[in-house]
Coordinates of C-alpha atoms in Angstrom, one line a residue:
M1 CA 16.5 -68.8 -58.2
D2 CA 18.2 -65.5 -58.7
E3 CA 17.4 -61.7 -58.7
R4 CA 15.5 -62.0 -62.0
H5 CA 13.0 -64.2 -60.3
L6 CA 12.8 -61.7 -57.5
L7 CA 12.1 -59.0 -60.0
L8 CA 9.3 -60.9 -61.7
L9 CA 7.7 -62.0 -58.5
G10 CA 7.9 -58.4 -57.1
L11 CA 6.2 -57.0 -60.2
L12 CA 3.3 -59.4 -59.7
L13 CA 2.8 -58.7 -56.0
N14 CA 0.3 -55.9 -56.5
Q15 CA -1.6 -57.2 -59.4
S16 CA -1.8 -59.8 -62.1
Q17 CA -0.1 -58.7 -65.3
H18 CA 0.3 -59.7 -69.0
G19 CA 3.8 -60.8 -69.9
Y20 CA 3.9 -57.9 -72.4
S21 CA 3.2 -55.3 -69.7
I22 CA 5.8 -56.9 -67.4
N23 CA 8.4 -56.7 -70.2
E24 CA 7.5 -53.1 -71.1
F25 CA 7.8 -52.0 -67.5
I26 CA 11.3 -53.7 -67.2
E27 CA 12.5 -52.2 -70.5
K28 CA 11.2 -48.6 -69.9
N29 CA 11.8 -48.3 -66.2
L30 CA 14.4 -50.8 -65.0
G31 CA 16.9 -50.9 -67.9
H32 CA 19.6 -49.4 -65.6
V33 CA 19.0 -52.1 -63.0
S34 CA 18.2 -55.2 -65.0
G35 CA 19.2 -56.1 -68.5
M36 CA 16.6 -58.9 -68.7
K37 CA 15.5 -59.6 -72.3
R38 CA 11.9 -60.4 -73.3
A39 CA 12.7 -64.0 -74.1
T40 CA 14.4 -64.5 -70.8
A41 CA 11.5 -63.0 -68.9
Y42 CA 9.0 -65.2 -70.7
A43 CA 11.1 -68.3 -70.1
L44 CA 11.5 -67.4 -66.4
L45 CA 7.7 -66.8 -66.0
E46 CA 7.2 -70.3 -67.5
K47 CA 9.6 -71.8 -64.9
L48 CA 7.9 -69.9 -62.1
E49 CA 4.6 -71.4 -63.3
T50 CA 6.1 -74.9 -63.4
K51 CA 7.3 -74.4 -59.8
G52 CA 3.8 -73.2 -58.7
L53 CA 5.1 -69.7 -57.9
V54 CA 2.9 -68.0 -60.5
Q55 CA -0.3 -69.0 -62.1
M56 CA -0.9 -68.4 -65.8
E57 CA -4.3 -67.9 -67.4
T58 CA -5.1 -67.1 -71.0
E59 CA -7.3 -64.1 -71.4
T60 CA -9.3 -63.6 -74.6
S61 CA -10.7 -60.3 -75.8
A62 CA -12.7 -59.6 -79.0
N63 CA -10.2 -57.1 -80.3
Y64 CA -7.0 -58.7 -79.2
P65 CA -5.3 -62.1 -79.6
P66 CA -5.2 -64.3 -76.5
R67 CA -2.8 -63.1 -73.9
K68 CA -1.2 -64.8 -71.0
V69 CA -1.9 -63.2 -67.6
Y70 CA 0.4 -64.1 -64.7
T71 CA -0.7 -64.1 -61.0
I72 CA 1.6 -64.7 -58.0
T73 CA 0.6 -67.6 -55.8
P74 CA 0.9 -67.9 -52.0
A75 CA 4.1 -70.0 -52.6
G76 CA 5.3 -67.3 -54.9
R77 CA 4.8 -64.7 -52.2
A78 CA 6.8 -66.8 -49.8
A79 CA 9.5 -67.2 -52.4
F80 CA 9.5 -63.5 -53.1
F81 CA 10.1 -62.6 -49.4
A82 CA 12.8 -65.3 -49.0
L83 CA 14.6 -64.0 -52.0
L84 CA 14.2 -60.4 -51.0
Q85 CA 15.8 -61.0 -47.6
Q86 CA 18.5 -63.1 -49.2
Y87 CA 19.5 -60.4 -51.6
L88 CA 19.3 -57.6 -49.1
L89 CA 22.0 -59.4 -47.2
A90 CA 24.1 -60.6 -50.2
T91 CA 27.5 -58.8 -50.5
G92 CA 28.7 -60.6 -53.6
E93 CA 30.2 -58.8 -56.5
G94 CA 29.0 -58.2 -60.1
S95 CA 25.3 -58.5 -59.7
S96 CA 22.3 -56.1 -59.6
A97 CA 20.6 -58.4 -57.0
T98 CA 20.9 -55.8 -54.2
D99 CA 19.5 -53.0 -56.4
I100 CA 16.5 -55.2 -57.2
A101 CA 16.1 -56.2 -53.6
L102 CA 16.2 -52.5 -52.5
M103 CA 13.4 -51.7 -55.0
F104 CA 11.2 -54.0 -53.0
A105 CA 12.5 -53.3 -49.4
D106 CA 9.4 -51.4 -48.6
R107 CA 7.4 -54.6 -48.8
L108 CA 9.0 -55.8 -45.6
E109 CA 7.9 -54.7 -42.1
H110 CA 9.9 -51.6 -41.2
D111 CA 11.8 -53.2 -38.3
R112 CA 12.8 -56.2 -40.5
A113 CA 14.0 -54.0 -43.3
E114 CA 16.1 -52.0 -40.9
A115 CA 17.5 -55.2 -39.3
L116 CA 18.5 -56.5 -42.7
L117 CA 20.2 -53.2 -43.6
R118 CA 22.1 -53.3 -40.3
E119 CA 23.2 -56.9 -41.0
R120 CA 24.2 -55.9 -44.5
A121 CA 26.4 -53.1 -43.2
A122 CA 28.0 -55.5 -40.7
R123 CA 28.7 -58.0 -43.5
L124 CA 30.2 -55.2 -45.6
R125 CA 32.4 -54.2 -42.8
E126 CA 33.7 -57.8 -42.6
R127 CA 34.5 -57.6 -46.3
I128 CA 36.3 -54.3 -45.8
K129 CA 38.3 -55.9 -43.1
E130 CA 39.2 -58.9 -45.3
L131 CA 40.1 -56.7 -48.3
G132 CA 42.0 -54.3 -46.0
S133 CA 44.4 -57.1 -45.1
T134 CA 45.3 -57.7 -48.7
P135 CA 49.1 -57.3 -49.0
A136 CA 50.4 -54.6 -51.3
H137 CA 51.5 -55.7 -54.8
A138 CA 54.7 -53.9 -55.5
H139 CA 55.1 -55.4 -59.0
A140 CA 51.5 -55.2 -59.9
P141 CA 50.2 -51.8 -58.9
G142 CA 47.0 -52.3 -60.9
V143 CA 46.0 -55.0 -58.3
D144 CA 46.3 -52.4 -55.6
L145 CA 44.2 -50.0 -57.5
A146 CA 41.4 -52.6 -57.9
V147 CA 41.5 -53.4 -54.2
Q148 CA 41.5 -49.7 -53.3
R149 CA 38.5 -49.1 -55.6
K150 CA 36.6 -52.0 -54.1
L151 CA 37.3 -50.8 -50.6
A152 CA 36.1 -47.3 -51.4
L153 CA 32.8 -48.7 -52.9
L154 CA 32.2 -50.9 -49.9
K155 CA 32.9 -48.0 -47.5
A156 CA 30.6 -45.7 -49.5
E157 CA 27.8 -48.3 -49.2
V158 CA 28.2 -48.7 -45.5
A159 CA 28.1 -44.9 -45.2
W160 CA 24.9 -44.8 -47.3
I161 CA 23.2 -47.5 -45.2
Q162 CA 24.1 -45.5 -42.0
D163 CA 22.7 -42.4 -43.5
V164 CA 19.4 -44.0 -44.5
L165 CA 19.1 -45.5 -41.0
R166 CA 20.0 -42.3 -39.3
R167 CA 17.4 -40.3 -41.3
R168 CA 14.8 -43.0 -40.5
E169 CA 15.6 -42.7 -36.8
G170 CA 15.1 -38.9 -36.8
G171 CA 18.7 -37.9 -37.1
P172 CA 19.9 -35.1 -39.4
A173 CA 17.7 -34.6 -42.4
A174 CA 15.0 -36.8 -40.8
A175 CA 12.4 -38.2 -43.2
T176 CA 8.7 -37.6 -43.0
P177 CA 7.0 -39.9 -40.4
G178 CA 5.7 -43.2 -41.8
N179 CA 6.1 -46.9 -41.4
R180 CA 8.0 -47.8 -44.5
L181 CA 11.8 -47.9 -45.0
T182 CA 11.5 -45.8 -48.1
D183 CA 10.3 -42.9 -45.9
A184 CA 14.0 -42.6 -44.9
I185 CA 15.2 -41.9 -48.3
G186 CA 13.6 -38.4 -48.1
E187 CA 13.5 -37.5 -51.7
T188 CA 11.6 -38.5 -54.8
S189 CA 13.1 -39.1 -58.2
E190 CA 11.5 -35.7 -59.2
Q191 CA 13.6 -33.9 -56.6
R192 CA 16.9 -35.4 -57.7

């Protein structure tokens, strides 16, 4: 399973939903995080149902054609939390998995979310160390630029994680008291 499964399971955590409403939400609100197409979402929902992670029921209404309603199962909840923790720690390149996992980080107990972020920062520091030991490429300066860019991005993420944790612990620009990791972010999308 991948981050697309995490996204679908996460969207079903609070309530059962029609496939149409899931797709509408993804398209309107998460286009910058996930480029999942409708057909892909429906195919993945069917696979999740086959695996017993979601349950599908057909709902009929007098004014509407029959609609499929998806509900997360207990096995689906367990899979969601396993995927969430996996992708919060993943430091691989080229994927939106971490962004999707961060969207649901507040579903974890606060201490667990903090521990995962600390572990992520440690893993990123290891990657920084590995990349930092890459020899210079005198005859291919573009390679050096790519390595420098990756190092800068990794260092920026470590700094961001440290800032989130510092604010959560009551450091500079401390967040409002609460028990969720997202309290540490300190600003809403309207304030940005």
